[in-house]
Coordinates of N, CA, C and O in Angstrom, one line a residue:
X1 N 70.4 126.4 118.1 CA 71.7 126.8 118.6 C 71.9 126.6 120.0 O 73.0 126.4 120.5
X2 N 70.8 126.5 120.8 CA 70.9 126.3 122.0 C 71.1 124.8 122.9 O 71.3 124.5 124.1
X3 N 70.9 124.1 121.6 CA 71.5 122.4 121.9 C 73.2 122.5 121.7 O 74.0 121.8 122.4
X4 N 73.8 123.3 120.8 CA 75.4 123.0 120.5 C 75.9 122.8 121.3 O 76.6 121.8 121.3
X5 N 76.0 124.2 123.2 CA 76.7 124.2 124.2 C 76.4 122.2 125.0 O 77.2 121.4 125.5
X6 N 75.1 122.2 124.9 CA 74.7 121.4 125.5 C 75.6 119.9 125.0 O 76.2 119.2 125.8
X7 N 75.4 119.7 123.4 CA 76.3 118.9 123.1 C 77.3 118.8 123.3 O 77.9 117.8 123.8
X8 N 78.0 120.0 122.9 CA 79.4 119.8 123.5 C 79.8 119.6 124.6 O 81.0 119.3 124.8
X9 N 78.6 119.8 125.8 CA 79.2 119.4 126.9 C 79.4 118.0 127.1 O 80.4 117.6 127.8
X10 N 78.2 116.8 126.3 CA 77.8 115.8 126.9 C 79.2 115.1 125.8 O 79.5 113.9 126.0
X11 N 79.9 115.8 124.8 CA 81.0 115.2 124.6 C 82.3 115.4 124.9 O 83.3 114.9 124.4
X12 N 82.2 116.2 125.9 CA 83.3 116.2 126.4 C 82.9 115.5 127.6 O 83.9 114.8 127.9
X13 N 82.0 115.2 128.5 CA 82.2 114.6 129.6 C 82.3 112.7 129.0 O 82.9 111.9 129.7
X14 N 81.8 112.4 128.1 CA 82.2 111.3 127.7 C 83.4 110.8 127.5 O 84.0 109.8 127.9
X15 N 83.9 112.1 126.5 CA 85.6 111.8 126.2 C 86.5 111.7 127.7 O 87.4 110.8 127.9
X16 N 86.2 112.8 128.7 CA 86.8 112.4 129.9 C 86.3 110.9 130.5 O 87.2 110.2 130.8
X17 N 85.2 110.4 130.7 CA 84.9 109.2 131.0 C 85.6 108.1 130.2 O 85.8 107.1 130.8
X18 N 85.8 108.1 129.3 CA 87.1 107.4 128.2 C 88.5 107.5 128.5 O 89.4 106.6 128.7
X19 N 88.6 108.9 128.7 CA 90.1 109.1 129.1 C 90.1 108.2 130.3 O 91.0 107.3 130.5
X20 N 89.1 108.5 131.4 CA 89.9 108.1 133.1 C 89.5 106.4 132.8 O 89.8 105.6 133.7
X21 N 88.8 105.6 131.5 CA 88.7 104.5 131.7 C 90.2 103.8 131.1 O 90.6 102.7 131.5
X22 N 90.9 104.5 130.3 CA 92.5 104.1 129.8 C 93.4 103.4 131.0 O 93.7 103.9 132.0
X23 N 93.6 102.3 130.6 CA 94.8 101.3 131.4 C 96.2 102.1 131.6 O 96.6 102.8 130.7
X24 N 96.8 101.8 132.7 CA 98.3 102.6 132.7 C 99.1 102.4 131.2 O 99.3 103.4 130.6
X25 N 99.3 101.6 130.8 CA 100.2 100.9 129.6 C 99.2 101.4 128.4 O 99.9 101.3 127.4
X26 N 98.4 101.8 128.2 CA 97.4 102.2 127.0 C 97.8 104.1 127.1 O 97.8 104.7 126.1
X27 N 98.1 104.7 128.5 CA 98.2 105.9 128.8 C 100.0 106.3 128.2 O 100.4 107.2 127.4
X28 N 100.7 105.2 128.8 CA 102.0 105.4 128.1 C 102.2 105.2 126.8 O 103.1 105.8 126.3
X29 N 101.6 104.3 126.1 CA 101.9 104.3 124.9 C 101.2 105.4 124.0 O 101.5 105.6 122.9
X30 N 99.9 106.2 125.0 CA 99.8 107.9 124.0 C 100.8 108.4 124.0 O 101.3 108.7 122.9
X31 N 101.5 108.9 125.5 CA 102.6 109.3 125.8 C 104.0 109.6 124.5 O 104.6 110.6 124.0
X32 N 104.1 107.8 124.3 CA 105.0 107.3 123.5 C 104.8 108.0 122.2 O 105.7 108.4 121.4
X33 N 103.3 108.0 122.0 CA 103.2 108.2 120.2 C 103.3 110.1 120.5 O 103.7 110.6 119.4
X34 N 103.1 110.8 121.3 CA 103.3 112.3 121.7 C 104.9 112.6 121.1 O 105.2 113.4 120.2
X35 N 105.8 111.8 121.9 CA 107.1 111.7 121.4 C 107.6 111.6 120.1 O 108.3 112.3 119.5
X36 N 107.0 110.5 119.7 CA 107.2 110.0 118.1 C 107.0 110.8 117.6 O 107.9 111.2 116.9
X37 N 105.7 111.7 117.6 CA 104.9 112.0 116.8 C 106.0 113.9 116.8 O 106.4 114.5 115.9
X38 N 105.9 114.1 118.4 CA 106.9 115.4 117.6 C 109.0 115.2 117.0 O 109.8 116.0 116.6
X39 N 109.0 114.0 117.0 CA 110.4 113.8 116.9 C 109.7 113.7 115.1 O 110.2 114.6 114.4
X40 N 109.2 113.1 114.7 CA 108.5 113.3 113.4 C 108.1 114.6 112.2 O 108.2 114.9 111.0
X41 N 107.6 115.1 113.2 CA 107.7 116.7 112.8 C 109.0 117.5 112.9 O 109.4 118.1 111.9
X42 N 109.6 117.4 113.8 CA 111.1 117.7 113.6 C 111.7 118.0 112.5 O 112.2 119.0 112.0
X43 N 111.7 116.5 112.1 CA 112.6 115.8 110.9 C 112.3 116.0 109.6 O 113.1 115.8 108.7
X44 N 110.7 116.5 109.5 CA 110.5 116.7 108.1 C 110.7 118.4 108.0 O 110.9 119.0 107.0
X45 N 110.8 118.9 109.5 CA 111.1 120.4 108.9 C 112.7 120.8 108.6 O 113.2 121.7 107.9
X46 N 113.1 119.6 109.3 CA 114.8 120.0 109.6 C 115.6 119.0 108.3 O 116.8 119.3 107.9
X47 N 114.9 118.2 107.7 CA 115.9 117.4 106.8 C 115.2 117.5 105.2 O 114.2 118.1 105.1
X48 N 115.7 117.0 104.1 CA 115.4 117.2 103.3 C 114.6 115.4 102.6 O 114.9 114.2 102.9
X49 N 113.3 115.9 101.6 CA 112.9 114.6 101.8 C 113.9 113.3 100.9 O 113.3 112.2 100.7
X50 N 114.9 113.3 100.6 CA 115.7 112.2 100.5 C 115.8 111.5 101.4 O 115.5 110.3 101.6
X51 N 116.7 112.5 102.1 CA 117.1 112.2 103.4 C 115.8 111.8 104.3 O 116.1 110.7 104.9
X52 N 115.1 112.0 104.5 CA 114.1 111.3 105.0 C 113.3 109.8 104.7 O 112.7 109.1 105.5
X53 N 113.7 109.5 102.9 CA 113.2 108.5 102.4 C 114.3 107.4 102.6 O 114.0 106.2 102.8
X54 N 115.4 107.8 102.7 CA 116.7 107.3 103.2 C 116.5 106.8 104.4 O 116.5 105.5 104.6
X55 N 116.3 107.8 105.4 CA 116.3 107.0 106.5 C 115.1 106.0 107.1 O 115.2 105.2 108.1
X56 N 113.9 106.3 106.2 CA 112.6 105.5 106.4 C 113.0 103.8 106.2 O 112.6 102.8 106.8
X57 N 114.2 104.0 104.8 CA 114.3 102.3 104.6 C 115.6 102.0 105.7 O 115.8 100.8 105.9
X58 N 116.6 102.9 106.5 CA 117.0 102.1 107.5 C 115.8 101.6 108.5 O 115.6 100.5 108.9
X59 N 115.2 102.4 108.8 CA 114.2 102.4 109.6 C 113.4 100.5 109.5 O 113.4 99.6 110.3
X60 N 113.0 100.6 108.4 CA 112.5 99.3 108.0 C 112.6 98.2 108.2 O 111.9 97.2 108.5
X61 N 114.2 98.4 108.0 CA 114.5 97.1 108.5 C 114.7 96.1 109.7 O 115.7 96.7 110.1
X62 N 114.6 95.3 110.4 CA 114.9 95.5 112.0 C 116.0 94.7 112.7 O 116.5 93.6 112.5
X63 N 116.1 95.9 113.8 CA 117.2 95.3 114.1 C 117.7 94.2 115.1 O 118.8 93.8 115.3
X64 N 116.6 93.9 115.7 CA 117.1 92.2 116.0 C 116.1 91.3 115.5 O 115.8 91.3 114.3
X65 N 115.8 90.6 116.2 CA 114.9 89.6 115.8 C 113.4 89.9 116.3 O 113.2 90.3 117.5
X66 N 112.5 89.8 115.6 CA 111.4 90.7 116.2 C 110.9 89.9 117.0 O 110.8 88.7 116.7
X67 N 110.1 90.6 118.6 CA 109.7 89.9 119.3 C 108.1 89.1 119.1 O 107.3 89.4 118.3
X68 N 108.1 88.2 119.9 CA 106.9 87.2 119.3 C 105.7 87.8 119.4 O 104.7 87.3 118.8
X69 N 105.4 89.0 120.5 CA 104.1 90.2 120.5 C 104.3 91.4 119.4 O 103.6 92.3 119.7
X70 N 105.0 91.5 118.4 CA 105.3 92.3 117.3 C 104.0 92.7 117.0 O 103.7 93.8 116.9
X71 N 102.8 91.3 116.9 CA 101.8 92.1 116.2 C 101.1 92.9 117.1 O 100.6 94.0 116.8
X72 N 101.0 92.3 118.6 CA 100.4 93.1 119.4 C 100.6 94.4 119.5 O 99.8 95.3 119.4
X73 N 102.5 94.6 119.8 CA 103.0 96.0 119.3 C 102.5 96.6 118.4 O 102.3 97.8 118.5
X74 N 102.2 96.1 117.4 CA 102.0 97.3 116.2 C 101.0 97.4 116.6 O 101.1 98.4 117.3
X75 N 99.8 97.0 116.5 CA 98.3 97.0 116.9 C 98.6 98.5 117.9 O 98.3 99.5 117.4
X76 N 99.0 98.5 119.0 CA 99.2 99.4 120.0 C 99.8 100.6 119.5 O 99.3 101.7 119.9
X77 N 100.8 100.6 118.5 CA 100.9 101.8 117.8 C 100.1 102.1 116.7 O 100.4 103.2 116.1
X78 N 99.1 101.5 116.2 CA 98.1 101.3 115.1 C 96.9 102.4 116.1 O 96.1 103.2 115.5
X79 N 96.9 102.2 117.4 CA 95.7 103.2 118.0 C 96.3 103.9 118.6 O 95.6 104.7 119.1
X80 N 97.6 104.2 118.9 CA 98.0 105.1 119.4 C 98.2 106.3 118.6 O 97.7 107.4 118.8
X81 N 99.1 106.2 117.6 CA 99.8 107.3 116.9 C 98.3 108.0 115.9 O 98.2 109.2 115.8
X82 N 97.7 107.5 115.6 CA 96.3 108.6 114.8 C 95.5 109.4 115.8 O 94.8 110.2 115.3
X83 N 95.6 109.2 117.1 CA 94.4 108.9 117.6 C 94.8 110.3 118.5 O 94.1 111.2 118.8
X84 N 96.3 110.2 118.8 CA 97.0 111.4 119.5 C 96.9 112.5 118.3 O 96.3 113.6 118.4
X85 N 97.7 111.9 117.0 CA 97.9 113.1 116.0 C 97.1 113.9 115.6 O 97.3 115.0 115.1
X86 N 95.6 113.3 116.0 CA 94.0 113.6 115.7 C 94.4 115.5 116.6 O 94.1 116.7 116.2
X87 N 95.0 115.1 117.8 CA 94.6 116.1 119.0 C 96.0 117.5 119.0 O 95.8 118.5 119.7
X88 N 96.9 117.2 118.4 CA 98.2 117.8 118.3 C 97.7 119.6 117.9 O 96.8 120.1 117.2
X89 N 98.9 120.1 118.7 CA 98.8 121.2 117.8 C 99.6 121.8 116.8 O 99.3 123.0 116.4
X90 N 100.5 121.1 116.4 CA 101.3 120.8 114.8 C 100.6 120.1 114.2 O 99.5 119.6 114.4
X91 N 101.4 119.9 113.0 CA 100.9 119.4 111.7 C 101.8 118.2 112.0 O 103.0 118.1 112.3
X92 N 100.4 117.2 111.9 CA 100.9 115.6 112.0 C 100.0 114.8 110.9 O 99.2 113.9 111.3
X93 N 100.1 114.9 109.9 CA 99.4 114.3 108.8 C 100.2 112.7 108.3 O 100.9 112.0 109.1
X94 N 100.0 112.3 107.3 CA 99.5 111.0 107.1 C 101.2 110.5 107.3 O 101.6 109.5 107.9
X95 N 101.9 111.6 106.7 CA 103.8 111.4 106.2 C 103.9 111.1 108.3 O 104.0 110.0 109.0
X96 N 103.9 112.4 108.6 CA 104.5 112.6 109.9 C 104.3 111.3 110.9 O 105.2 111.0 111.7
X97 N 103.0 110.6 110.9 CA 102.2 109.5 111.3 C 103.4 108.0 110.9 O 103.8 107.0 111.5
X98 N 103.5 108.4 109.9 CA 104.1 106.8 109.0 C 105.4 107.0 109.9 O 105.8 106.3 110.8
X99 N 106.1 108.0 109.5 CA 107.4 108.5 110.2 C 107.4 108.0 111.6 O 108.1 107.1 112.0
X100 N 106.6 108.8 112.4 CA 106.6 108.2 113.8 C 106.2 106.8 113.9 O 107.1 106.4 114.7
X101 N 105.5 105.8 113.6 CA 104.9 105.0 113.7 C 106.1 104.0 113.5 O 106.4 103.2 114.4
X102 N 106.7 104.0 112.3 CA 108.0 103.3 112.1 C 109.0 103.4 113.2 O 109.3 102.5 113.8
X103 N 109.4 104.4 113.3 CA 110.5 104.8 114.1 C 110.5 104.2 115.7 O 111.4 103.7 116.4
X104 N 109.0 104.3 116.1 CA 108.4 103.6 116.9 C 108.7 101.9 117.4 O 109.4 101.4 118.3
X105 N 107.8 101.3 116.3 CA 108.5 99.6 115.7 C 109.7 99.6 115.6 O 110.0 98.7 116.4
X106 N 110.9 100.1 115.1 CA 112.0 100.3 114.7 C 113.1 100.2 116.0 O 114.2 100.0 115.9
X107 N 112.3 100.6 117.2 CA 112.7 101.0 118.5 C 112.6 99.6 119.3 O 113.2 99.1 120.3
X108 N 111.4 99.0 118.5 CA 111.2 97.6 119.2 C 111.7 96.3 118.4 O 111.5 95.1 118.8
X109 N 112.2 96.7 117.1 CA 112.7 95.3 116.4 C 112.4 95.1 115.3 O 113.3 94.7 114.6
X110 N 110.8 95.1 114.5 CA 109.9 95.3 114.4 C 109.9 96.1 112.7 O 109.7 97.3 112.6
X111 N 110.2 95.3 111.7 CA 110.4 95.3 110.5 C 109.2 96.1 110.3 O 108.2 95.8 110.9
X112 N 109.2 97.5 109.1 CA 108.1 97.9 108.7 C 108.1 98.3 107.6 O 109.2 98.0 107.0
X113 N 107.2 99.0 106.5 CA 107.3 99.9 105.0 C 106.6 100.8 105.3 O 105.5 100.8 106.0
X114 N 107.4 102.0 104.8 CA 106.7 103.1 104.5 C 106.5 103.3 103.1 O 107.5 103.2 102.4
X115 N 105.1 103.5 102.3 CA 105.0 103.6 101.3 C 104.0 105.3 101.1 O 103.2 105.9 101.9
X116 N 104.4 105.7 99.8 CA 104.0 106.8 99.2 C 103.1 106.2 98.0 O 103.5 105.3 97.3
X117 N 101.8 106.8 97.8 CA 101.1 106.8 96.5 C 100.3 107.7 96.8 O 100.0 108.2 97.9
X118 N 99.6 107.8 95.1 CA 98.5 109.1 94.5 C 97.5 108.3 93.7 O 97.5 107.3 93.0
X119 N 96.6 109.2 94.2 CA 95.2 108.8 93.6 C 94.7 109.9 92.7 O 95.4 110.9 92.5
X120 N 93.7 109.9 92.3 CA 92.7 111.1 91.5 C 91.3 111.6 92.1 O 90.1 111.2 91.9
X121 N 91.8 112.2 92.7 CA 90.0 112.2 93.4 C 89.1 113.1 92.6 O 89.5 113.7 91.6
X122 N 87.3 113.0 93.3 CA 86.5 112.8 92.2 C 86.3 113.9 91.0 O 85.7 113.7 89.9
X123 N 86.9 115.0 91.2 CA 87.2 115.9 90.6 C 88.6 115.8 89.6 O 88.9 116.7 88.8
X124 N 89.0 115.1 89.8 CA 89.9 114.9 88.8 C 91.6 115.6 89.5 O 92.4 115.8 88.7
X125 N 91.8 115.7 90.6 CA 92.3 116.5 91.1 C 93.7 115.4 91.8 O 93.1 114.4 92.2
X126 N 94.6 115.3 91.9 CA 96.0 115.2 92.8 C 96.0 114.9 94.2 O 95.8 115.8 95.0
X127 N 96.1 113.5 94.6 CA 96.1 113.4 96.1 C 97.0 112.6 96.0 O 97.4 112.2 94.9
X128 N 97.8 112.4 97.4 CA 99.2 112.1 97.8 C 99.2 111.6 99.0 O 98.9 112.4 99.8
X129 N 99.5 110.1 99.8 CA 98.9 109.8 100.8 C 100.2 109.0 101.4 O 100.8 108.1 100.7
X130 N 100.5 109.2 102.3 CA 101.6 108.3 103.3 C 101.0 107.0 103.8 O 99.8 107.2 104.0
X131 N 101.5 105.6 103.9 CA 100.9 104.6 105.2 C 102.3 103.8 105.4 O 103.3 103.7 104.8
X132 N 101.7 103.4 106.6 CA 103.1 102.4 107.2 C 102.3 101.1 107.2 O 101.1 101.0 107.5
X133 N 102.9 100.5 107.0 CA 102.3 98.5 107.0 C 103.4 97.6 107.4 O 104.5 98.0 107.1
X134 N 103.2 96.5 108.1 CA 104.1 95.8 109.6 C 103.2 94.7 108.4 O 102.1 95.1 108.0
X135 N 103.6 93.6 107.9 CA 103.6 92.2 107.8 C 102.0 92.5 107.3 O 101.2 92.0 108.1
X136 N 101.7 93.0 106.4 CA 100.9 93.5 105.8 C 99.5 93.8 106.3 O 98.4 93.5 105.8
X137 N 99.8 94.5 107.8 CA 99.0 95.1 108.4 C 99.2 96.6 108.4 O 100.4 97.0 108.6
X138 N 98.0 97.4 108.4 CA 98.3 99.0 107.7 C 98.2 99.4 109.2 O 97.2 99.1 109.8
X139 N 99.4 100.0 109.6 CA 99.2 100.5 111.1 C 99.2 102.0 111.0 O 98.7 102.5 112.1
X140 N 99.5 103.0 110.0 CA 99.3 104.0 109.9 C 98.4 104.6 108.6 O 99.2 104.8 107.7
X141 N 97.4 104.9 108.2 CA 97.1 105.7 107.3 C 95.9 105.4 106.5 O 95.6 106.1 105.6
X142 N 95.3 104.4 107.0 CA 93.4 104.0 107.3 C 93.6 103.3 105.8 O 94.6 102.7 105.4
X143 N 92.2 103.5 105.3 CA 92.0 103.1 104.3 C 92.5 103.5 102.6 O 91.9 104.4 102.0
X144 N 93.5 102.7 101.9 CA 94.4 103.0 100.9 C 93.9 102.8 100.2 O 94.3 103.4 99.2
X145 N 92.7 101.9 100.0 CA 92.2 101.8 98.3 C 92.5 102.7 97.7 O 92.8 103.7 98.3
X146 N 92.3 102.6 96.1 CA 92.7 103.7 95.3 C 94.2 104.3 95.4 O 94.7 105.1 94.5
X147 N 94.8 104.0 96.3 CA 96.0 104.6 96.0 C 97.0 103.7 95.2 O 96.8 102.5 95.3
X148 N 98.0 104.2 94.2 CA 98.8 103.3 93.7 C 100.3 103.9 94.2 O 100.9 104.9 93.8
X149 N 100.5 102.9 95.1 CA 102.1 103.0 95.7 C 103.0 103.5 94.4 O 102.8 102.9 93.4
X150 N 104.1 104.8 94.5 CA 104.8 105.3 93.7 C 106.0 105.2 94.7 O 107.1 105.1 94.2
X151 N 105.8 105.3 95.8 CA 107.5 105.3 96.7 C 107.5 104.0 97.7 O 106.8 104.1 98.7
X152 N 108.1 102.7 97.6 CA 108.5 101.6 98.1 C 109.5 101.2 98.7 O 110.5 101.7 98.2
X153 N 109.8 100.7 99.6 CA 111.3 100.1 100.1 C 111.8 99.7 99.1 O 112.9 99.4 99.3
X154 N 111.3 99.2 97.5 CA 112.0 99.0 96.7 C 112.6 100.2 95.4 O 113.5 100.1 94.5
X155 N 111.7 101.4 95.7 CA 112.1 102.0 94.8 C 113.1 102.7 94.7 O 113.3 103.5 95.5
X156 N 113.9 102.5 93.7 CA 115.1 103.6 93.8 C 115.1 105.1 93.9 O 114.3 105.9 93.3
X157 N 116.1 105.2 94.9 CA 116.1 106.8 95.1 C 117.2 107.4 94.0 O 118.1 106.7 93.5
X158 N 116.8 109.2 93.6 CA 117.5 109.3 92.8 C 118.7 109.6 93.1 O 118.5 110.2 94.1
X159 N 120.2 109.7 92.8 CA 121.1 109.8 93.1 C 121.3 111.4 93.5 O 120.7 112.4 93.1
X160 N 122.8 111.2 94.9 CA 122.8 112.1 95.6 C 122.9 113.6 94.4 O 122.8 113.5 93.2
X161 N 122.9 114.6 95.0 CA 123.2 115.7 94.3 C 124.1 116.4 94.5 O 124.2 116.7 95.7
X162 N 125.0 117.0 93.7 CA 126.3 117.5 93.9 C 126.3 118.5 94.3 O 125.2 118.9 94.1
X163 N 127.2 119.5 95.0 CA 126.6 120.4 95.8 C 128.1 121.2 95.9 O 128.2 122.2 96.6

């Protein structure tokens, strides 16, 4: 027990030695995904998820012509937005991540998908996993094997509800 304090010191003084090695432009774009990331949380507490799947495929599509560092962009929001949500003190899980991460690209031109699928994990048990993918690079939500996409930019949503 008396190595734990010790460890944890020698990782936190690394993590600061990491932090003060971050480039200005590497520092604003945590910044940026900070933003994203609670304008994301916001919206899944404040709207309903139609309306959220709704606005994920405006989101998608882009609105000018995307610039010729798109992929670099994404890449930049690919380490930024997990890496902050890791540190948050809300709930920024895989949905909230895809959410910001799009809206993000979406800000810069920068066509994306948000996709929804479910796996079986080894217990036999229900999992449900968000990712965002840019030109079929996964910028939000690691490793998908096993998942089989159930919600697509192509899938139909089901019709409004009368109210």
């Amino acid at each position: 027990m008396a190595d734990a304090p010790a460890n944890l010191t020698t990782r936190l003084l690394r993590d600061i030695r990491m932090l003060l090695g971050l480039s200005p432009s590497t520092w604003l774009d945590l910044l940026h995904a900070i933003f994203e990331l609670g304008i994301a949380r916001y919206r899944l507490g404040a709207q309903p998820p139609k309306h959220l799947l709704q606005r994920a495929r405006q989101l998608g599509q882009p609105t000018t012509m995307p610039p010729r560092e798109a992929s670099a962009i994404a890449a930049r929001v690919a380490f930024a937005i997990p890496r902050v949500a890791a540190r948050l003190p809300w709930r920024a899980d895989c949905f909230i991540q895809a959410m910001a991460a799009q809206r993000w690209l979406q800000g810069k031109g920068i066509p994306s998908a948000l996709m929804i699928g479910t796996r079986k994990d080894e217990e036999g048990g229900f999992q449900a996993h968000a990712w965002l993918t840019c030109d079929d690079q996964i910028i939000t939500g690691g490793d998908i094997s096993g998942y089989v996409p159930i919600v697509t930019p192509e899938t139909p949503l089901p019709p409004a509800s009368r109210s």
